[in-house]
C-alpha cells in the first residue's frame, strides 16, 4: 500500500503505511522511510532520523541470500556517508575510521562498486587510516571493471601519473561517456588536464581505446 501510494504521489499516505510496516519489522519499509527522511521526500528532511533507521537496519544484520540484503547494504552505505560528514546539531559526529570500516565491509563482503570507489578515495587521501595508493588502485580496478565511471576516472588518472599516459587518458575519456551529471564536471577536469599534458600520439591512442575500455577485463 505504501509503495502504491508513493508511486501515485500520495506521500503522506506512503509515510504512514511505511511507518506501520516498519514497526512490524518490514525491512524494506524501514529503508524506504529512511530514504524519505534523508531526501526530505514527503516529510521534513531529517538526517538524524534517517540515520537512526538506517542504524536499525544495519544492527539487524542479514542472512546470506536474504531478500533484505540490498536494504542492508544500502543502509551501511548511508551510515558510512553520515559518519564521513557528520550530522550537524545531532550526536552523530565525523568518524572517518568508522566510515572507512563500513565502506570496507560493503566493498569486500558484498563487492559493491560504489563502496569500493569510496574506500579507495579514503585510502588515497589517508582518511580514517593509512594512505595506501596500491590498495586504493586495487579497489578502483575492481570498481571500474564493474563499469563505475568515478573509479574509472580516478584509476585512469593514477596510472596516467605513473607514466601510462595513453591507457590512463583512455580510462578518463571512457568515464566521461557514462558519468552522472553531478560527477561529470570533476571527471572532465581530470580528463582535460591529462589531455593537455599528453603527446599527440598518446591522445590518438587514447581516443581509439576509449570506446572499448569497458569491455577490457584488465
PDB file of C-alpha atoms in Angstrom:
ATOM      1  CA  UNK A   1       0.000   0.000   0.000  1.00  0.00           C
ATOM      2  CA  UNK A   2       2.834   2.361   0.903  1.00  0.00           C
ATOM      3  CA  UNK A   3       4.644   1.694  -2.360  1.00  0.00           C
ATOM      4  CA  UNK A   4       1.477   2.219  -4.401  1.00  0.00           C
ATOM      5  CA  UNK A   5       0.681   5.442  -2.517  1.00  0.00           C
ATOM      6  CA  UNK A   6       4.223   6.705  -3.107  1.00  0.00           C
ATOM      7  CA  UNK A   7       4.033   5.937  -6.836  1.00  0.00           C
ATOM      8  CA  UNK A   8       0.759   7.857  -7.001  1.00  0.00           C
ATOM      9  CA  UNK A   9       2.314  10.869  -5.324  1.00  0.00           C
ATOM     10  CA  UNK A  10       0.408  10.362  -2.064  1.00  0.00           C
ATOM     11  CA  UNK A  11       3.490  10.876   0.078  1.00  0.00           C
ATOM     12  CA  UNK A  12       1.715  11.297   3.429  1.00  0.00           C
ATOM     13  CA  UNK A  13      -0.191   8.038   2.990  1.00  0.00           C
ATOM     14  CA  UNK A  14       3.051   6.350   1.957  1.00  0.00           C
ATOM     15  CA  UNK A  15       4.853   7.579   5.084  1.00  0.00           C
ATOM     16  CA  UNK A  16       2.083   6.303   7.341  1.00  0.00           C
ATOM     17  CA  UNK A  17       1.999   2.909   5.608  1.00  0.00           C
ATOM     18  CA  UNK A  18       5.791   2.563   5.641  1.00  0.00           C
ATOM     19  CA  UNK A  19       5.921   3.540   9.305  1.00  0.00           C
ATOM     20  CA  UNK A  20       3.276   0.964  10.205  1.00  0.00           C
ATOM     21  CA  UNK A  21       5.052  -1.784   8.240  1.00  0.00           C
ATOM     22  CA  UNK A  22       8.423  -0.743   9.707  1.00  0.00           C
ATOM     23  CA  UNK A  23       7.055  -1.113  13.231  1.00  0.00           C
ATOM     24  CA  UNK A  24       6.023  -4.656  12.250  1.00  0.00           C
ATOM     25  CA  UNK A  25       9.611  -5.397  11.268  1.00  0.00           C
ATOM     26  CA  UNK A  26       9.402  -4.977   7.491  1.00  0.00           C
ATOM     27  CA  UNK A  27      12.961  -4.064   6.442  1.00  0.00           C
ATOM     28  CA  UNK A  28      12.054  -2.681   3.024  1.00  0.00           C
ATOM     29  CA  UNK A  29       9.593  -0.263   4.593  1.00  0.00           C
ATOM     30  CA  UNK A  30      12.198   0.889   7.093  1.00  0.00           C
ATOM     31  CA  UNK A  31      14.615   1.529   4.267  1.00  0.00           C
ATOM     32  CA  UNK A  32      12.008   3.425   2.211  1.00  0.00           C
ATOM     33  CA  UNK A  33      11.109   5.542   5.249  1.00  0.00           C
ATOM     34  CA  UNK A  34      14.765   6.317   5.961  1.00  0.00           C
ATOM     35  CA  UNK A  35      15.251   7.434   2.350  1.00  0.00           C
ATOM     36  CA  UNK A  36      12.261   9.766   2.612  1.00  0.00           C
ATOM     37  CA  UNK A  37      13.736  11.412   5.717  1.00  0.00           C
ATOM     38  CA  UNK A  38      17.188  11.615   4.131  1.00  0.00           C
ATOM     39  CA  UNK A  39      15.836  13.300   0.992  1.00  0.00           C
ATOM     40  CA  UNK A  40      13.070  15.362   2.607  1.00  0.00           C
ATOM     41  CA  UNK A  41      10.701  13.480   0.318  1.00  0.00           C
ATOM     42  CA  UNK A  42       7.147  13.752   1.646  1.00  0.00           C
ATOM     43  CA  UNK A  43       8.440  14.603   5.116  1.00  0.00           C
ATOM     44  CA  UNK A  44      10.620  17.328   6.608  1.00  0.00           C
ATOM     45  CA  UNK A  45      14.242  16.428   5.846  1.00  0.00           C
ATOM     46  CA  UNK A  46      15.792  14.911   8.976  1.00  0.00           C
ATOM     47  CA  UNK A  47      19.175  13.254   8.553  1.00  0.00           C
ATOM     48  CA  UNK A  48      19.358  12.150  12.168  1.00  0.00           C
ATOM     49  CA  UNK A  49      16.004  10.381  11.905  1.00  0.00           C
ATOM     50  CA  UNK A  50      17.206   8.718   8.699  1.00  0.00           C
ATOM     51  CA  UNK A  51      20.467   7.764  10.411  1.00  0.00           C
ATOM     52  CA  UNK A  52      18.598   6.089  13.285  1.00  0.00           C
ATOM     53  CA  UNK A  53      16.501   3.992  10.906  1.00  0.00           C
ATOM     54  CA  UNK A  54      19.490   3.003   8.776  1.00  0.00           C
ATOM     55  CA  UNK A  55      21.292   2.031  12.005  1.00  0.00           C
ATOM     56  CA  UNK A  56      18.356  -0.195  12.991  1.00  0.00           C
ATOM     57  CA  UNK A  57      18.548  -1.983   9.645  1.00  0.00           C
ATOM     58  CA  UNK A  58      22.313  -2.400   9.995  1.00  0.00           C
ATOM     59  CA  UNK A  59      22.069  -3.741  13.543  1.00  0.00           C
ATOM     60  CA  UNK A  60      19.684  -6.465  12.388  1.00  0.00           C
ATOM     61  CA  UNK A  61      22.301  -7.976  10.140  1.00  0.00           C
ATOM     62  CA  UNK A  62      21.316 -10.116   7.187  1.00  0.00           C
ATOM     63  CA  UNK A  63      21.287 -13.812   6.370  1.00  0.00           C
ATOM     64  CA  UNK A  64      23.256 -14.915   3.281  1.00  0.00           C
ATOM     65  CA  UNK A  65      20.991 -14.828   0.248  1.00  0.00           C
ATOM     66  CA  UNK A  66      18.262 -12.933   2.083  1.00  0.00           C
ATOM     67  CA  UNK A  67      15.901 -10.739   0.054  1.00  0.00           C
ATOM     68  CA  UNK A  68      16.775  -7.971   2.537  1.00  0.00           C
ATOM     69  CA  UNK A  69      20.455  -7.945   1.507  1.00  0.00           C
ATOM     70  CA  UNK A  70      20.049  -4.888  -0.747  1.00  0.00           C
ATOM     71  CA  UNK A  71      18.388  -2.880   2.023  1.00  0.00           C
ATOM     72  CA  UNK A  72      21.129  -3.899   4.477  1.00  0.00           C
ATOM     73  CA  UNK A  73      23.922  -2.934   2.082  1.00  0.00           C
ATOM     74  CA  UNK A  74      22.336   0.415   1.240  1.00  0.00           C
ATOM     75  CA  UNK A  75      21.860   1.158   4.942  1.00  0.00           C
ATOM     76  CA  UNK A  76      25.583   0.520   5.563  1.00  0.00           C
ATOM     77  CA  UNK A  77      26.494   2.843   2.681  1.00  0.00           C
ATOM     78  CA  UNK A  78      24.211   5.561   4.032  1.00  0.00           C
ATOM     79  CA  UNK A  79      25.719   5.223   7.518  1.00  0.00           C
ATOM     80  CA  UNK A  80      29.229   5.446   6.075  1.00  0.00           C
ATOM     81  CA  UNK A  81      28.288   8.685   4.344  1.00  0.00           C
ATOM     82  CA  UNK A  82      26.885  10.139   7.558  1.00  0.00           C
ATOM     83  CA  UNK A  83      29.974   9.176   9.559  1.00  0.00           C
ATOM     84  CA  UNK A  84      32.162  10.712   6.885  1.00  0.00           C
ATOM     85  CA  UNK A  85      30.444  14.105   7.089  1.00  0.00           C
ATOM     86  CA  UNK A  86      28.702  14.064  10.479  1.00  0.00           C
ATOM     87  CA  UNK A  87      25.203  15.400  11.069  1.00  0.00           C
ATOM     88  CA  UNK A  88      25.207  18.975  12.406  1.00  0.00           C
ATOM     89  CA  UNK A  89      23.111  19.505  15.544  1.00  0.00           C
ATOM     90  CA  UNK A  90      22.974  15.794  16.335  1.00  0.00           C
ATOM     91  CA  UNK A  91      25.023  13.264  18.327  1.00  0.00           C
ATOM     92  CA  UNK A  92      26.445  11.924  15.035  1.00  0.00           C
ATOM     93  CA  UNK A  93      29.936  13.386  14.730  1.00  0.00           C
ATOM     94  CA  UNK A  94      32.506  12.874  11.976  1.00  0.00           C
ATOM     95  CA  UNK A  95      34.102   9.452  12.438  1.00  0.00           C
ATOM     96  CA  UNK A  96      36.330   8.720   9.448  1.00  0.00           C
ATOM     97  CA  UNK A  97      37.594   5.446  10.893  1.00  0.00           C
ATOM     98  CA  UNK A  98      34.046   4.131  11.202  1.00  0.00           C
ATOM     99  CA  UNK A  99      33.189   5.356   7.693  1.00  0.00           C
ATOM    100  CA  UNK A 100      36.213   3.596   6.234  1.00  0.00           C
ATOM    101  CA  UNK A 101      35.396   0.365   8.074  1.00  0.00           C
ATOM    102  CA  UNK A 102      31.828   0.395   6.757  1.00  0.00           C
ATOM    103  CA  UNK A 103      32.964   1.015   3.189  1.00  0.00           C
ATOM    104  CA  UNK A 104      35.475  -1.821   3.577  1.00  0.00           C
ATOM    105  CA  UNK A 105      32.760  -4.169   4.850  1.00  0.00           C
ATOM    106  CA  UNK A 106      30.476  -3.442   1.903  1.00  0.00           C
ATOM    107  CA  UNK A 107      33.339  -3.421  -0.630  1.00  0.00           C
ATOM    108  CA  UNK A 108      34.831  -6.729   0.482  1.00  0.00           C
ATOM    109  CA  UNK A 109      31.796  -8.742   1.620  1.00  0.00           C
ATOM    110  CA  UNK A 110      29.295  -7.599  -0.984  1.00  0.00           C
ATOM    111  CA  UNK A 111      31.539  -6.339  -3.790  1.00  0.00           C
ATOM    112  CA  UNK A 112      29.595  -3.113  -4.280  1.00  0.00           C
ATOM    113  CA  UNK A 113      31.429  -0.810  -6.748  1.00  0.00           C
ATOM    114  CA  UNK A 114      30.356   2.435  -5.025  1.00  0.00           C
ATOM    115  CA  UNK A 115      31.777   1.196  -1.707  1.00  0.00           C
ATOM    116  CA  UNK A 116      34.989   0.123  -3.446  1.00  0.00           C
ATOM    117  CA  UNK A 117      35.256   3.584  -5.007  1.00  0.00           C
ATOM    118  CA  UNK A 118      34.637   5.482  -1.757  1.00  0.00           C
ATOM    119  CA  UNK A 119      37.055   3.214   0.153  1.00  0.00           C
ATOM    120  CA  UNK A 120      39.718   3.847  -2.470  1.00  0.00           C
ATOM    121  CA  UNK A 121      39.250   7.612  -2.225  1.00  0.00           C
ATOM    122  CA  UNK A 122      39.664   7.437   1.565  1.00  0.00           C
ATOM    123  CA  UNK A 123      42.826   5.358   1.121  1.00  0.00           C
ATOM    124  CA  UNK A 124      44.248   7.853  -1.371  1.00  0.00           C
ATOM    125  CA  UNK A 125      43.692  10.788   0.981  1.00  0.00           C
ATOM    126  CA  UNK A 126      44.513   8.945   4.218  1.00  0.00           C
ATOM    127  CA  UNK A 127      41.015   9.486   5.638  1.00  0.00           C
ATOM    128  CA  UNK A 128      40.259   7.206   8.574  1.00  0.00           C
ATOM    129  CA  UNK A 129      43.522   5.271   8.303  1.00  0.00           C
ATOM    130  CA  UNK A 130      46.779   4.919   6.436  1.00  0.00           C
ATOM    131  CA  UNK A 131      47.343   6.233   2.932  1.00  0.00           C
ATOM    132  CA  UNK A 132      47.827   3.361   0.505  1.00  0.00           C
ATOM    133  CA  UNK A 133      47.989   4.054  -3.208  1.00  0.00           C
ATOM    134  CA  UNK A 134      48.465   0.374  -4.081  1.00  0.00           C
ATOM    135  CA  UNK A 135      45.426  -0.752  -2.073  1.00  0.00           C
ATOM    136  CA  UNK A 136      43.412   2.130  -3.497  1.00  0.00           C
ATOM    137  CA  UNK A 137      44.355   1.058  -7.028  1.00  0.00           C
ATOM    138  CA  UNK A 138      43.211  -2.480  -6.258  1.00  0.00           C
ATOM    139  CA  UNK A 139      39.746  -1.299  -5.180  1.00  0.00           C
ATOM    140  CA  UNK A 140      39.490   1.213  -8.040  1.00  0.00           C
ATOM    141  CA  UNK A 141      40.380  -1.505 -10.526  1.00  0.00           C
ATOM    142  CA  UNK A 142      37.635  -3.764  -9.174  1.00  0.00           C
ATOM    143  CA  UNK A 143      35.069  -0.959  -9.271  1.00  0.00           C
ATOM    144  CA  UNK A 144      35.975   0.217 -12.764  1.00  0.00           C
ATOM    145  CA  UNK A 145      35.688  -3.380 -14.070  1.00  0.00           C
ATOM    146  CA  UNK A 146      32.067  -3.194 -12.929  1.00  0.00           C
ATOM    147  CA  UNK A 147      31.670  -0.039 -15.012  1.00  0.00           C
ATOM    148  CA  UNK A 148      31.852   2.548 -12.199  1.00  0.00           C
ATOM    149  CA  UNK A 149      32.647   5.844 -14.006  1.00  0.00           C
ATOM    150  CA  UNK A 150      34.206   7.580 -10.991  1.00  0.00           C
ATOM    151  CA  UNK A 151      36.521   4.653 -10.309  1.00  0.00           C
ATOM    152  CA  UNK A 152      37.451   4.555 -13.978  1.00  0.00           C
ATOM    153  CA  UNK A 153      38.354   8.260 -13.960  1.00  0.00           C
ATOM    154  CA  UNK A 154      40.436   8.138 -10.770  1.00  0.00           C
ATOM    155  CA  UNK A 155      42.126   4.860 -11.763  1.00  0.00           C
ATOM    156  CA  UNK A 156      42.958   6.369 -15.139  1.00  0.00           C
ATOM    157  CA  UNK A 157      44.381   9.471 -13.506  1.00  0.00           C
ATOM    158  CA  UNK A 158      46.605   7.381 -11.221  1.00  0.00           C
ATOM    159  CA  UNK A 159      48.101   5.280 -13.997  1.00  0.00           C
ATOM    160  CA  UNK A 160      48.464   8.403 -16.161  1.00  0.00           C
ATOM    161  CA  UNK A 161      50.593   9.943 -13.411  1.00  0.00           C
ATOM    162  CA  UNK A 162      52.604   6.728 -13.225  1.00  0.00           C
ATOM    163  CA  UNK A 163      53.541   7.050 -16.890  1.00  0.00           C
ATOM    164  CA  UNK A 164      50.836   5.005 -18.646  1.00  0.00           C
ATOM    165  CA  UNK A 165      49.714   8.113 -20.480  1.00  0.00           C
ATOM    166  CA  UNK A 166      47.623   6.686 -23.321  1.00  0.00           C
ATOM    167  CA  UNK A 167      45.919   3.998 -21.230  1.00  0.00           C
ATOM    168  CA  UNK A 168      45.225   6.363 -18.341  1.00  0.00           C
ATOM    169  CA  UNK A 169      43.799   9.002 -20.655  1.00  0.00           C
ATOM    170  CA  UNK A 170      41.636   6.330 -22.321  1.00  0.00           C
ATOM    171  CA  UNK A 171      40.081   5.397 -18.978  1.00  0.00           C
ATOM    172  CA  UNK A 172      39.373   9.036 -18.160  1.00  0.00           C
ATOM    173  CA  UNK A 173      37.844   9.601 -21.600  1.00  0.00           C
ATOM    174  CA  UNK A 174      35.662   6.481 -21.326  1.00  0.00           C
ATOM    175  CA  UNK A 175      34.414   7.593 -17.902  1.00  0.00           C
ATOM    176  CA  UNK A 176      33.014  10.789 -19.405  1.00  0.00           C
ATOM    177  CA  UNK A 177      30.601   8.776 -21.562  1.00  0.00           C
ATOM    178  CA  UNK A 178      28.982   7.169 -18.510  1.00  0.00           C
ATOM    179  CA  UNK A 179      29.184   9.809 -15.777  1.00  0.00           C
ATOM    180  CA  UNK A 180      26.141  11.181 -13.997  1.00  0.00           C
ATOM    181  CA  UNK A 181      25.534  14.951 -14.367  1.00  0.00           C
ATOM    182  CA  UNK A 182      26.631  15.585 -10.762  1.00  0.00           C
ATOM    183  CA  UNK A 183      30.010  13.907 -11.347  1.00  0.00           C
ATOM    184  CA  UNK A 184      30.821  14.839 -14.932  1.00  0.00           C
ATOM    185  CA  UNK A 185      32.432  18.170 -14.068  1.00  0.00           C
ATOM    186  CA  UNK A 186      35.260  16.856 -11.885  1.00  0.00           C
ATOM    187  CA  UNK A 187      35.869  13.953 -14.271  1.00  0.00           C
ATOM    188  CA  UNK A 188      36.028  16.352 -17.181  1.00  0.00           C
ATOM    189  CA  UNK A 189      38.565  18.500 -15.304  1.00  0.00           C
ATOM    190  CA  UNK A 190      40.769  15.428 -14.734  1.00  0.00           C
ATOM    191  CA  UNK A 191      40.495  14.341 -18.347  1.00  0.00           C
ATOM    192  CA  UNK A 192      41.164  17.798 -19.811  1.00  0.00           C
ATOM    193  CA  UNK A 193      44.208  18.318 -17.603  1.00  0.00           C
ATOM    194  CA  UNK A 194      45.647  14.965 -18.679  1.00  0.00           C
ATOM    195  CA  UNK A 195      44.755  15.610 -22.322  1.00  0.00           C
ATOM    196  CA  UNK A 196      46.673  18.890 -22.265  1.00  0.00           C
ATOM    197  CA  UNK A 197      49.779  17.116 -20.914  1.00  0.00           C
ATOM    198  CA  UNK A 198      49.651  14.084 -23.219  1.00  0.00           C
ATOM    199  CA  UNK A 199      51.530  13.812 -26.511  1.00  0.00           C
ATOM    200  CA  UNK A 200      49.642  13.846 -29.793  1.00  0.00           C
ATOM    201  CA  UNK A 201      50.317  10.119 -30.244  1.00  0.00           C
ATOM    202  CA  UNK A 202      49.008   9.297 -26.761  1.00  0.00           C
ATOM    203  CA  UNK A 203      45.878  11.339 -27.421  1.00  0.00           C
ATOM    204  CA  UNK A 204      45.179   9.433 -30.632  1.00  0.00           C
ATOM    205  CA  UNK A 205      45.701   6.057 -28.949  1.00  0.00           C
ATOM    206  CA  UNK A 206      43.510   7.066 -26.002  1.00  0.00           C
ATOM    207  CA  UNK A 207      40.643   8.176 -28.241  1.00  0.00           C
ATOM    208  CA  UNK A 208      40.841   4.890 -30.138  1.00  0.00           C
ATOM    209  CA  UNK A 209      40.941   2.816 -26.920  1.00  0.00           C
ATOM    210  CA  UNK A 210      38.199   4.638 -25.025  1.00  0.00           C
ATOM    211  CA  UNK A 211      35.155   3.018 -26.704  1.00  0.00           C
ATOM    212  CA  UNK A 212      36.484  -0.468 -25.898  1.00  0.00           C
ATOM    213  CA  UNK A 213      37.658   0.248 -22.378  1.00  0.00           C
ATOM    214  CA  UNK A 214      34.512  -1.038 -20.664  1.00  0.00           C
ATOM    215  CA  UNK A 215      34.981  -4.453 -22.236  1.00  0.00           C
ATOM    216  CA  UNK A 216      38.624  -4.912 -21.196  1.00  0.00           C
ATOM    217  CA  UNK A 217      38.996  -7.305 -18.246  1.00  0.00           C
ATOM    218  CA  UNK A 218      42.427  -5.953 -17.359  1.00  0.00           C
TER     219      UNK A 218
END
